[in-house]
Tab-separated table of C-alpha atoms and ligand atoms in Angstrom:
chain	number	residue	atom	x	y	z
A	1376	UNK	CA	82.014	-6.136	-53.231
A	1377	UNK	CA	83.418	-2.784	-53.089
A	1378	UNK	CA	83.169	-1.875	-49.579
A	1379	UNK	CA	86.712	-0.318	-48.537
A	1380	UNK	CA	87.808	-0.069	-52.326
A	1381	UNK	CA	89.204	2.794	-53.598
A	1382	UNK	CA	89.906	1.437	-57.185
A	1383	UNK	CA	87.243	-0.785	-59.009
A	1384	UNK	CA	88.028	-1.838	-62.581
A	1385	UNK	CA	85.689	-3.611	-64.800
A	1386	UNK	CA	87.062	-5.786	-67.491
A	1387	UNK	CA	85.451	-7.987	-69.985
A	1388	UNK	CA	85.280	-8.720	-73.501
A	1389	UNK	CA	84.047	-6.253	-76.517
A	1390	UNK	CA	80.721	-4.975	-76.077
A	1391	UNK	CA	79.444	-6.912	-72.918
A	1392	UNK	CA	78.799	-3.992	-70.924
A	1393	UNK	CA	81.493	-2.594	-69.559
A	1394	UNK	CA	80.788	1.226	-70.334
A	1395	UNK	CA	77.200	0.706	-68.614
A	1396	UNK	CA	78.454	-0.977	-66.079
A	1397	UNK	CA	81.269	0.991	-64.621
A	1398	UNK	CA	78.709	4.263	-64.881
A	1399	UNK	CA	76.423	2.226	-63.582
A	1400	UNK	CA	78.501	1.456	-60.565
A	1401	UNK	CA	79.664	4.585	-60.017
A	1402	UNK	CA	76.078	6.473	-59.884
A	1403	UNK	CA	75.383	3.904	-57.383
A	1404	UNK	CA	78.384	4.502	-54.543
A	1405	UNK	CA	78.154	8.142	-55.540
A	1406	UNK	CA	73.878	7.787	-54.171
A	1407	UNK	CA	75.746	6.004	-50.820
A	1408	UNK	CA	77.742	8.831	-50.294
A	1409	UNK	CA	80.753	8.891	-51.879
A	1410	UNK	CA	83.268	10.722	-54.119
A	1411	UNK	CA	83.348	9.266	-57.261
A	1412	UNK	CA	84.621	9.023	-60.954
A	1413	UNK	CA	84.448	7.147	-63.499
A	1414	UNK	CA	87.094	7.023	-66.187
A	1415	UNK	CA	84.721	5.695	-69.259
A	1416	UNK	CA	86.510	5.102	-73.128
A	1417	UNK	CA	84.591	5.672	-75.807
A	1418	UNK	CA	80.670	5.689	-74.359
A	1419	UNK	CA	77.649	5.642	-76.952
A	1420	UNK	CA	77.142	9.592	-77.682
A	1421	UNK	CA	73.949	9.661	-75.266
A	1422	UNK	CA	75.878	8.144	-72.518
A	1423	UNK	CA	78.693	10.355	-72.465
A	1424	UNK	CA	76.011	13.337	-73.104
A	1425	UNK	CA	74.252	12.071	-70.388
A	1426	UNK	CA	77.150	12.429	-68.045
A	1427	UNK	CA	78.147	15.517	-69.222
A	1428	UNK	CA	82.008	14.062	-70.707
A	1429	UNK	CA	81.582	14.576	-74.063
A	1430	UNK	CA	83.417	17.636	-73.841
A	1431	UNK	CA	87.457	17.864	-74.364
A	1432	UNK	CA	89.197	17.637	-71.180
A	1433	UNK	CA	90.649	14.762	-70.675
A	1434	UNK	CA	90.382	15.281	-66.695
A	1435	UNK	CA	86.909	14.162	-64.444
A	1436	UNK	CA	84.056	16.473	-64.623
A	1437	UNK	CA	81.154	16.511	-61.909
A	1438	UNK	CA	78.176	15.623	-63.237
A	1439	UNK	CA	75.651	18.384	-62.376
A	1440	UNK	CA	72.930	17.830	-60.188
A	1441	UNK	CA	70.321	18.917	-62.552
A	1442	UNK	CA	71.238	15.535	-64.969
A	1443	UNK	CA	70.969	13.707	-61.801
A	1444	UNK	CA	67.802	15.209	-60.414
A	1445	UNK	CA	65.900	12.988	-63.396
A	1446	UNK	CA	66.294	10.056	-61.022
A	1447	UNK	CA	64.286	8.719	-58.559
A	1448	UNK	CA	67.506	8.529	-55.978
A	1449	UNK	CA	69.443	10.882	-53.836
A	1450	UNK	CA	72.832	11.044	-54.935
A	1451	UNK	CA	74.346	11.817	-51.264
A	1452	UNK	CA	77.869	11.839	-52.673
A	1453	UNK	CA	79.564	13.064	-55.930
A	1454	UNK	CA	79.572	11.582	-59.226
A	1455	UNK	CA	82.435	12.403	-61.543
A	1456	UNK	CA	83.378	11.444	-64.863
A	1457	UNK	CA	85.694	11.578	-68.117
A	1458	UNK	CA	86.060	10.019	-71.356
A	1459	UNK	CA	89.627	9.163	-71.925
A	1460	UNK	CA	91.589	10.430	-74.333
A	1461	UNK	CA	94.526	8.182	-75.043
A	1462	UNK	CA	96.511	9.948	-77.109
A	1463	UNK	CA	96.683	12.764	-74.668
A	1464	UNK	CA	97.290	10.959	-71.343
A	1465	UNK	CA	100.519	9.428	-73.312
A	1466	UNK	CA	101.451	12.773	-73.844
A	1467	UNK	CA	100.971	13.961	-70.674
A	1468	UNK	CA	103.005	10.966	-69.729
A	1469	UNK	CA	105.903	11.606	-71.522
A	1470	UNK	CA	105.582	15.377	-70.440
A	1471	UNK	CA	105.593	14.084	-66.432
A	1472	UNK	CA	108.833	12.068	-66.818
A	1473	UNK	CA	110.556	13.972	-69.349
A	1474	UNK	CA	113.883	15.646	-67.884
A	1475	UNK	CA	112.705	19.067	-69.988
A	1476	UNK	CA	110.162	20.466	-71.580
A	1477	UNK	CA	112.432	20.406	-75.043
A	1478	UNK	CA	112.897	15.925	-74.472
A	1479	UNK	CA	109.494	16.178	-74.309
A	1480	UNK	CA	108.403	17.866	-77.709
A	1481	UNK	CA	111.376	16.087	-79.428
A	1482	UNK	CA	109.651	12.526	-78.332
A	1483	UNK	CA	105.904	14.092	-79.034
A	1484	UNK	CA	107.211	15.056	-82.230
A	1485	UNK	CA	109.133	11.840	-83.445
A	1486	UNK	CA	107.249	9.242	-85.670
A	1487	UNK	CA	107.734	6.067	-84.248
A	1488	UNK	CA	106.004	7.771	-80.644
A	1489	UNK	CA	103.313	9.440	-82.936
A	1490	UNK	CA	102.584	5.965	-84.154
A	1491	UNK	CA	102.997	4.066	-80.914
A	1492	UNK	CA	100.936	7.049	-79.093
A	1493	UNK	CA	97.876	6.254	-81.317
A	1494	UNK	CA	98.061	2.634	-82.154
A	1495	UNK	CA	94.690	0.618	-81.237
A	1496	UNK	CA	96.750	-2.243	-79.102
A	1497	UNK	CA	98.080	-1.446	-75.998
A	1498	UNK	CA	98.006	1.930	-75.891
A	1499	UNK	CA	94.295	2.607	-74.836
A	1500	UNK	CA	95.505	-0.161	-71.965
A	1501	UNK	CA	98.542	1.064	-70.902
A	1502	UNK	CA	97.016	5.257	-71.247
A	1503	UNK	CA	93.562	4.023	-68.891
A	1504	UNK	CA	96.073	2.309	-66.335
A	1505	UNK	CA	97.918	5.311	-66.050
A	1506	UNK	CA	95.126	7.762	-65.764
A	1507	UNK	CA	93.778	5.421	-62.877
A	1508	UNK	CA	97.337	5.748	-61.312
A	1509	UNK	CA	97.929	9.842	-61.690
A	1510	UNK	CA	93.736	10.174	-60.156
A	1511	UNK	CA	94.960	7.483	-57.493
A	1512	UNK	CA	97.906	9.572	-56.671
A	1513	UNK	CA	96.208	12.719	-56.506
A	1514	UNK	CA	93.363	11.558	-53.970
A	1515	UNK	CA	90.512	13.651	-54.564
A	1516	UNK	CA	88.058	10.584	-55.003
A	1517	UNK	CA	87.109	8.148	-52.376
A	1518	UNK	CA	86.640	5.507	-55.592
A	1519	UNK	CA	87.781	5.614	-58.554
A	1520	UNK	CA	85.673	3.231	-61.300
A	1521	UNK	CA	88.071	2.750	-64.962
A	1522	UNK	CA	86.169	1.085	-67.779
A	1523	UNK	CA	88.684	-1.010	-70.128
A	1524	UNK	CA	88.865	-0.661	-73.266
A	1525	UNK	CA	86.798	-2.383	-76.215
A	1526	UNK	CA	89.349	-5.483	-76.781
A	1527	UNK	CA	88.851	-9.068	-77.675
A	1528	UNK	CA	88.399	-10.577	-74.700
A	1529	UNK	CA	89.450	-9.483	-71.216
A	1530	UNK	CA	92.764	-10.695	-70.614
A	1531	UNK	CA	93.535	-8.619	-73.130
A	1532	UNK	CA	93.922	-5.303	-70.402
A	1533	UNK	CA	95.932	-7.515	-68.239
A	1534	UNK	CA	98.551	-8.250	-70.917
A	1535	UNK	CA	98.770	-5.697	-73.268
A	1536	UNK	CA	100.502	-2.442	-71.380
A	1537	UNK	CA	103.149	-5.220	-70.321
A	1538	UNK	CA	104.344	-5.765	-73.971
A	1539	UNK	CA	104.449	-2.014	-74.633
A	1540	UNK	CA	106.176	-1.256	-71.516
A	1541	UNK	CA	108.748	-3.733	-72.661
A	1542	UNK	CA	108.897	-2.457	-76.072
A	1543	UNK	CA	108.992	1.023	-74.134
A	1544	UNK	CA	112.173	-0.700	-72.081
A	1545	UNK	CA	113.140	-1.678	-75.421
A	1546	UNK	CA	116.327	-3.634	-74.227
A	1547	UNK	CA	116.007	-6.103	-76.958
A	1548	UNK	CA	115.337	-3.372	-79.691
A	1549	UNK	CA	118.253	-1.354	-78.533
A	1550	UNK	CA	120.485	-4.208	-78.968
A	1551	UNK	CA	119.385	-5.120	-82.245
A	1552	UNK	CA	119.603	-1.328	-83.265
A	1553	UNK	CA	123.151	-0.326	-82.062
A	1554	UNK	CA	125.873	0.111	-85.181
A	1555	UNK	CA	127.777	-3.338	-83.987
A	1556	UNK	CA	124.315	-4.713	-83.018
A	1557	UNK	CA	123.342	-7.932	-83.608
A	1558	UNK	CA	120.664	-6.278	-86.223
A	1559	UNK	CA	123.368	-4.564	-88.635
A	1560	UNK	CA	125.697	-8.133	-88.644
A	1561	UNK	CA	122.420	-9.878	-89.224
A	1562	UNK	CA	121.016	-7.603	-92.041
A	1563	UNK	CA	124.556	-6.772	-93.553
A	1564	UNK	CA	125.492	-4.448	-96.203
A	1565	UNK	CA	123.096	-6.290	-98.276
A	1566	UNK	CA	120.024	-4.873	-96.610
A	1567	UNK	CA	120.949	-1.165	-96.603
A	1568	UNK	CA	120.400	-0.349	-100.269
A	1569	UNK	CA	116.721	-2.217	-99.404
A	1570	UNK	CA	116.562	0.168	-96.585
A	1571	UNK	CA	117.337	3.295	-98.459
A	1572	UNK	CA	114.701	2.166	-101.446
A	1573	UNK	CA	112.187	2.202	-98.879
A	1574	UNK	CA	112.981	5.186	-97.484
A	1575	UNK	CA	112.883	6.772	-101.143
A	1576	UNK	CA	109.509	5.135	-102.039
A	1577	UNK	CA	107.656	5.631	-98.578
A	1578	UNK	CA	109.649	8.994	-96.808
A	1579	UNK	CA	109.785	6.655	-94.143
A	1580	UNK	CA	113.014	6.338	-92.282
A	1581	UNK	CA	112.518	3.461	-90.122
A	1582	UNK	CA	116.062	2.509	-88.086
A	1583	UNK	CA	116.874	6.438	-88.073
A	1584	UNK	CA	113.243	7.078	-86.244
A	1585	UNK	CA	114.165	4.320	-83.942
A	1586	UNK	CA	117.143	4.840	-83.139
A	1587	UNK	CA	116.683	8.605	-82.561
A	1588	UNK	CA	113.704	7.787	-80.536
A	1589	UNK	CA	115.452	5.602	-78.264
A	1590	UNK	CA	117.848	7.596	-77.833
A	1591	UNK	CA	115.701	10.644	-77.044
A	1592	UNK	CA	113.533	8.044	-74.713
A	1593	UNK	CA	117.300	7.603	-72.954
A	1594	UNK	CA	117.355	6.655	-69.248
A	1595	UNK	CA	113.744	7.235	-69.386
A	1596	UNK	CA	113.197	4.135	-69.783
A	1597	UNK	CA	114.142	3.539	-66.545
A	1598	UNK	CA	111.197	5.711	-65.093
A	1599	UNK	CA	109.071	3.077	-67.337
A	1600	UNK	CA	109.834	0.807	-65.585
A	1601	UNK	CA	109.616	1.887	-61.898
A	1602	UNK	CA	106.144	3.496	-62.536
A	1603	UNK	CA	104.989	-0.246	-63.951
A	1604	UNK	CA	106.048	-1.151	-60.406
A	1605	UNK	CA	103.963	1.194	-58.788
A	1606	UNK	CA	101.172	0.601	-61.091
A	1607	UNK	CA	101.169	-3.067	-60.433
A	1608	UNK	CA	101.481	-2.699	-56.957
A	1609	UNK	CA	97.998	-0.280	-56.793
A	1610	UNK	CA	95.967	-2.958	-58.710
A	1611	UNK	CA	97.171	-5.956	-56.115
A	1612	UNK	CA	96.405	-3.617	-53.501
A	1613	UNK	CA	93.619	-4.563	-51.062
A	1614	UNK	CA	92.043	-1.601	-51.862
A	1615	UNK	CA	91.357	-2.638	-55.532
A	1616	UNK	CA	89.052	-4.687	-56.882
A	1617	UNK	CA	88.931	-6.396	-60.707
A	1618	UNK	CA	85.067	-6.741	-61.298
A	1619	UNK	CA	84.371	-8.754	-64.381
A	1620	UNK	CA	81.667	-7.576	-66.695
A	1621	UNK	CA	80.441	-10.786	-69.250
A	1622	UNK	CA	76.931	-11.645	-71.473
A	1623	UNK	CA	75.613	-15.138	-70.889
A	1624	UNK	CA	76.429	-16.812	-74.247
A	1625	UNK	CA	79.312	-19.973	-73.685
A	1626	UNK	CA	82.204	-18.402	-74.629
A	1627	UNK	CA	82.259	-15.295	-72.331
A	1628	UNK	CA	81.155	-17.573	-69.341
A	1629	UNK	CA	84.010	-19.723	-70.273
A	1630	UNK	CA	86.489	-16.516	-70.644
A	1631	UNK	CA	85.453	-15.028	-67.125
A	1632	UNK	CA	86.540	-18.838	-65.617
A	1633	UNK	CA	89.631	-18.533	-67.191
A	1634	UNK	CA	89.416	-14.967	-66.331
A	1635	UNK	CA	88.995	-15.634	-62.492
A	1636	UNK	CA	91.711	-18.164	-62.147
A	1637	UNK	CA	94.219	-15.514	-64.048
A	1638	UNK	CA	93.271	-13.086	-61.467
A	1639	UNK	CA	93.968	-15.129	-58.574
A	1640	UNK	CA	97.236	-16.784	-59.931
A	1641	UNK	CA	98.448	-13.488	-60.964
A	1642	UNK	CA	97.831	-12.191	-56.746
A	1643	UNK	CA	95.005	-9.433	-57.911
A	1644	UNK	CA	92.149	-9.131	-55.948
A	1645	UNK	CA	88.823	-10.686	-57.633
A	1646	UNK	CA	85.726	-9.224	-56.611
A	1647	UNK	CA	83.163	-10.568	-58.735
A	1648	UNK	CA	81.291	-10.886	-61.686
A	1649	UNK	CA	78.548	-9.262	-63.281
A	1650	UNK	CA	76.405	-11.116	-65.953
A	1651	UNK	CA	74.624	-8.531	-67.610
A	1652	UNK	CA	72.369	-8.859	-70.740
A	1653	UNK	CA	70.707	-12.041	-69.271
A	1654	UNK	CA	67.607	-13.446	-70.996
A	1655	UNK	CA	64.720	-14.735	-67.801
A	1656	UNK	CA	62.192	-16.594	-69.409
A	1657	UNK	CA	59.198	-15.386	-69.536
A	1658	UNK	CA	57.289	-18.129	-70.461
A	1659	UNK	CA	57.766	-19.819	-67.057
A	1660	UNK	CA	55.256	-22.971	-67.250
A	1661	UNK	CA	53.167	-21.479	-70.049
A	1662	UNK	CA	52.628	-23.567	-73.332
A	1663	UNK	CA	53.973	-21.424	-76.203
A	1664	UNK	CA	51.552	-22.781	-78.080
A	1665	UNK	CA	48.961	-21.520	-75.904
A	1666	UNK	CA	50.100	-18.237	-75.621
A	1667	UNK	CA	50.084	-18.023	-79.462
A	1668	UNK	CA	46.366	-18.618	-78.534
A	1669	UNK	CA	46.007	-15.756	-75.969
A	1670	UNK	CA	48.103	-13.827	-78.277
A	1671	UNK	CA	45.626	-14.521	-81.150
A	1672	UNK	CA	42.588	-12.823	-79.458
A	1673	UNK	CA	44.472	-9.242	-79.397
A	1674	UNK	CA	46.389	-9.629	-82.579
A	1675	UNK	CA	46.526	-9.736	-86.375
A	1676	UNK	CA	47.120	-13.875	-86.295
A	1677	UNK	CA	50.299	-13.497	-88.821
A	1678	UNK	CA	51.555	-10.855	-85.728
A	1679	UNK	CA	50.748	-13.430	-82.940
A	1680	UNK	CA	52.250	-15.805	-84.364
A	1681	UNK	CA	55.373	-13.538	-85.175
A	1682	UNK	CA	55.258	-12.797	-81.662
A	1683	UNK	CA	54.739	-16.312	-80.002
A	1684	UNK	CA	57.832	-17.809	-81.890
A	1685	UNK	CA	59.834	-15.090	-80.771
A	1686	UNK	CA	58.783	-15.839	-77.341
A	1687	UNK	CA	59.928	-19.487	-78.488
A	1688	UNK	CA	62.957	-18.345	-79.351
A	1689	UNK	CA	63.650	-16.069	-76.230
A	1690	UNK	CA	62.778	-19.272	-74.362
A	1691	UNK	CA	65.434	-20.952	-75.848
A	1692	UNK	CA	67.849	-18.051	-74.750
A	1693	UNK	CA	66.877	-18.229	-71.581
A	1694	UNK	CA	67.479	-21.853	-71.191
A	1695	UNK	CA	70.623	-21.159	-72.385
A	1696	UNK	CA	71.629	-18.381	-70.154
A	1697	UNK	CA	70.470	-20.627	-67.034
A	1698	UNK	CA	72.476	-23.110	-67.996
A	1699	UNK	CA	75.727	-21.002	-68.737
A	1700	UNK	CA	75.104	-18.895	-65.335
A	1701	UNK	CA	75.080	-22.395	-63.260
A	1702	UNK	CA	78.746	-23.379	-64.772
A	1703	UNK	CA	79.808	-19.982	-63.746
A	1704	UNK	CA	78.350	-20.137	-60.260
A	1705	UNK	CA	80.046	-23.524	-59.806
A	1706	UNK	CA	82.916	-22.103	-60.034
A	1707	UNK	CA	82.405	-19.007	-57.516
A	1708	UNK	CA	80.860	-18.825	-54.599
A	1709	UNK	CA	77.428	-16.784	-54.881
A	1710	UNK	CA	78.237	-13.273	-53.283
A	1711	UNK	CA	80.592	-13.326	-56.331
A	1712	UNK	CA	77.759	-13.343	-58.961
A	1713	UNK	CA	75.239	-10.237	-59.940
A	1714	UNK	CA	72.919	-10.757	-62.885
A	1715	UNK	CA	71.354	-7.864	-64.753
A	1716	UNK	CA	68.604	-8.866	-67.074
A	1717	UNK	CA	68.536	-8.024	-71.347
A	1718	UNK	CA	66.528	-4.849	-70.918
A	1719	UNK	CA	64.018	-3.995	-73.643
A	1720	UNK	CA	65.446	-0.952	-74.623
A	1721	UNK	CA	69.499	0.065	-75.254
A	1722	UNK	CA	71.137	2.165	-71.984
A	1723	UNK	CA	72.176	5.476	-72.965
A	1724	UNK	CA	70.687	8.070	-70.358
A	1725	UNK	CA	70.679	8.667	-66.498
A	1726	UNK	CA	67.510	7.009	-66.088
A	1727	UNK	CA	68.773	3.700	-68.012
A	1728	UNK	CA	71.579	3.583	-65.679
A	1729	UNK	CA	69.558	3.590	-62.981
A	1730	UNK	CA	67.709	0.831	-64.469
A	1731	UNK	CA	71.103	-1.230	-64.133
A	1732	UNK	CA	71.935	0.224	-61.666
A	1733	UNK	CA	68.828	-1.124	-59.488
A	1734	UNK	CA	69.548	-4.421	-60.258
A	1735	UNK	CA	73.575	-4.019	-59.261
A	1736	UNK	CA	73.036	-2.764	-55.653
A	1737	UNK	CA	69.463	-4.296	-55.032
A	1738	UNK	CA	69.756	-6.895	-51.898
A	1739	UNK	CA	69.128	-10.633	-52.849
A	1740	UNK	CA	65.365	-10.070	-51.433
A	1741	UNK	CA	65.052	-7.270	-53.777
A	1742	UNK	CA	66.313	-8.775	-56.422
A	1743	UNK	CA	64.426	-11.572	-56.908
A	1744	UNK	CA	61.191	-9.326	-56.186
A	1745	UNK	CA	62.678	-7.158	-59.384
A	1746	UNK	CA	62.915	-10.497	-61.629
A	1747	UNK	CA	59.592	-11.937	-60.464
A	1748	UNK	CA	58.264	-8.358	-61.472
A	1749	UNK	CA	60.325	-8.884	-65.072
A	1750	UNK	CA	59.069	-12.068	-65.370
A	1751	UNK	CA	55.131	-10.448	-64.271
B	2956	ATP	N1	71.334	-4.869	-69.628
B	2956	ATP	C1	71.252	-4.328	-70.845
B	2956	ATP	N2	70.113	-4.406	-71.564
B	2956	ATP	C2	70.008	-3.880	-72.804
B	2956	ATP	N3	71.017	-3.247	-73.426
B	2956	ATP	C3	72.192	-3.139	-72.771
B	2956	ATP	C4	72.377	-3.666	-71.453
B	2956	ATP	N4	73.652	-3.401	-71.067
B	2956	ATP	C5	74.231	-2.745	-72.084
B	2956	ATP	N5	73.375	-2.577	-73.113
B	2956	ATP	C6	73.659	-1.956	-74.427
B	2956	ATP	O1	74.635	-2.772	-75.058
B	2956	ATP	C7	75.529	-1.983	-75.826
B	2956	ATP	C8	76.964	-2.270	-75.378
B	2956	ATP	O2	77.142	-1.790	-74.046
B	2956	ATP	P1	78.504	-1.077	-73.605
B	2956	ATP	O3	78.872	-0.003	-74.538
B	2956	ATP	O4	78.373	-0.737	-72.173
B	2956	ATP	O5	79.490	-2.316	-73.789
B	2956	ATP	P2	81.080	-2.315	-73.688
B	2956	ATP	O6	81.486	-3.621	-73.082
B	2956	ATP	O7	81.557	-1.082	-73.029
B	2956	ATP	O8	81.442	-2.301	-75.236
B	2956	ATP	P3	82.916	-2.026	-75.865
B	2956	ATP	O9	83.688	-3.302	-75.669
B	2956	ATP	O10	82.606	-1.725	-77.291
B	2956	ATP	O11	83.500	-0.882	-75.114
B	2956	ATP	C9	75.100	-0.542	-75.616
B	2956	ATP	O12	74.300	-0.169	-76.698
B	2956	ATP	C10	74.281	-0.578	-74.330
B	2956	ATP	O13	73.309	0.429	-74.299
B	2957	MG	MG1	82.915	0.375	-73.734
C-alpha cells in the first residue's frame, strides 16, 4: 500500500486505532529502511513515553535506538516522531505568513484568534494538515505518517479545516461586519445598547474583536487561501495515500464505505483499510458447552462457567465481526483490506507496536499462520 508514498494519513473515527496504527506503521517502513515520522495527537502517556515525544517540542524527535533495541527487528531506517501541539503550529502559522513580526503578536494576542487557535473543531484538523505540509516541504523524511485527530467519525478531517479556512477567508463575515454592512442595517440601532450590555456584563467585546481581527488578518487572507491550494494538491498527490483505520462493529464498517466512496469522488488517493480490534473466534467447531466441561476440570465451577459464557459471548463477537468484514470486503478488492486482531492486552509500548505491527506488514501466508496461531 505504501510503496512510493511519501505521505500516509490514517483517518477513522474516535478511538478505533488510529494513534497505534500510524506508530505502528511507521516502526514498520522505518525496519525496511526508511526515514520516517510520525506526527501522533494526543497518544496514551506510555505510547508517547515509549517513543520518546512526550517532551515539548512540537518538531519530530528520533526515537533512540536503545527504545528500539527492545524489539525483536532491525530497524534499518529511522523512526521519528512528535506529538502535535495545535495551538502552537497555528502560531507558528500565523508567524510564517505574517508581513512582520509586530502583525504577528497583534493576531497571537487578539481574542477571537486566542479562541479560534484553541477551539476543539477544526483546529486540531486544519494545525495536523499543516504540520504534514511545512515537514513535506522541508524533505528530510522519505514518509511522513499524520495520525488525525480524535473526532466523530472520519469525514470529519476531510471537512473540518475547509470551514475554518473559510471562516479564516471570512468574506461573508467581513461583509456582515463592515459599518454599512448588511449586519449593522440588519441589527439596527436597536441592537447596540444589547451589544454594549453584554460587553458590560461579560468584558467581552465581540464586533470590536472581530472586526480588529480581520482587519489585522488583512490580505492575509489571501495567503489562506493559496496555501489550502497547495495543501490540497499534496494530499491528491500520487505520492499520498489516505489509509483508513476502523473496529469491526456496523457502524464504522458502514462509515469506512461511505468513507471510501468520499475519497474517490473527492480525486484522493485510497489506499486501504485497516480493521483493527477484530474478535477471531476461538471456539472454532468446539461446543461451548463442552468446553465449560474441559474448563470445569481446572477450575472453581462458578469460574468455568464465568469463563465459558464469556467465550459464548466472544463467539458472538466474532460472528459479528465476520460478518461486518465480508460487507466491507465486498466493497474493496482484497489487497485493500488488513485485519489486526483484539489483542489481550491495551498497546502502549514498543513491543505492543510490534505486536500490530506484525500483523500490518506480515504477507497473506504469514498472516493466516499468525491467526491460526491466535486461534491455537
Ligand atoms: N488491536 C488492539 N488490541 C487491543 N487494544 C488495542 C488495539 N489497538 C488499539 N488498542 C487500544 O485501544 C485504545 C485506543 O487506541 P488509539 O488511541 O490508538 O485509538 P485512536 O483512534 O487514536 O483514538 P482517538 O480517536 O481517541 O485518538 C488504546 O488504549 C490502545 O492501546
Ligand atoms: Mg488518537
Amino acid at each position: 500500500m505504501l510503496d512510493g508514498k511519501r505521505v500516509c494519513v490514517c483517518c477513522g473515527s474516535g478511538g478505533v486505532g488510529k494513534t497505534t496504527t500510524s506508530a505502528a506503521i511507521a516502526l514498520g517502513m522505518a525496519a525496511r529502511g526508511a526515514k520516517v515520522a510520525v506526527v501522533t495527537i494526543d497518544p496514551a502517556n506510555r505510547l508517547a513515553n515509549a517513543l520518546g515525544v512526550e517532551q515539548l517540542g512540537n518538531e519530530p524527535r528520533r526515537v533512540s535506538r536503545d527504545r528500539l533495541a527492545t524489539a525483536p527487528l532491525e530497524v534499518k531506517g529511522e523512526l521519528w516522531a512528535m506529538m502535535l501541539d495545535p495551538k502552537r503550529t497555528f502560531d507558528e502559522l500565523i508567524e510564517r505568513i505574517a508581513p512582520d513580526p509586530g502583525r504577528a503578536e497583534q493576531i497571537k494576542a487578539n481574542r477571537v484568534y486566542q479562541e479560534l487557535s484553541t477551539a476543539v473543531s477544526g483546529s486540531q484538523e486544519l494545525t495536523a494538515i499543516a504540520k504534514l505540509y511545512e515537514l513535506d516541504q522541508s524533505n528530510r523524511f522519505d514518509l511522513l505518517v499524520l495520525d488525525t485527530p480524535p473526532s466523530r467519525n472520519a469525514l470529519e478531517f476531510l471537512d473540518a479545516p475547509g470551514r475554518l479556512n473559510s471562516f479564516l477567508e471570512g468574506k461573508a463575515l467581513k461583509a456582515f461586519m463592515r459599518p454599512t454592512g448588511f449586519g449593522v442595517r440588519a441589527l439596527g440601532r436597536g441592537a447596540l445598547p444589547l451589544l454594549g450590555g453584554l460587553r458590560r456584563i461579560t468584558g467581552i467585546d465581540l464586533i470590536t474583536d472581530l472586526t480588529v481581527f480581520f482587519g489585522l488578518l488583512g490580505d492575509m487572507t489571501n495567503d489562506f487561501s493559496q496555501r489550502a491550494a497547495q495543501v490540497e494538491q499534496l494530499l491528491r498527490a500520487d505520492t499520498s495515500a489516505f489509509v483508513l483505520v476502523t473496529s469491526a462493529a456496523r457502524e464504522p464498517i458502514d462509515e469506512a464505505i461511505w468513507f471510501g466512496q468520499r475519497l474517490e469522488a473527492d480525486g484522493l488517493p485510497f489506499a486501504g483499510v485497516v480493521v483493527n480490534r477484530v474478535h477471531h473466534d476461538l471456539l472454532g467447531d468446539r461446543e461451548p458447552r463442552e468446553l465449560g466441561a474441559a474448563l470445569a476440570k481446572s477450575l472453581p465451577s462458578s469460574l468455568a462457567g464465568r469463563v465459558a459464557d464469556n467465550f459464548r459471548d466472544y463467539h458472538v463477537l466474532a460472528r459479528r465481526d465476520d460478518h461486518n468484514v465480508a460487507r466491507l470486503a465486498s466493497h474493496l478488492d482484497d489487497t485493500r483490506l488488513l485485519l489486526v486482531p483484539q489483542l489481550d492486552d491495551d498497546v502502549h509500548d514498543i513491543e505492543g507496536l510490534l505486536r500490530v505491527h506484525r500483523y500490518l506488514f506480515a504477507s497473506q501466508a504469514e498472516r493466516e499462520q499468525l491467526i491460526d496461531d491466535l486461534v491455537a
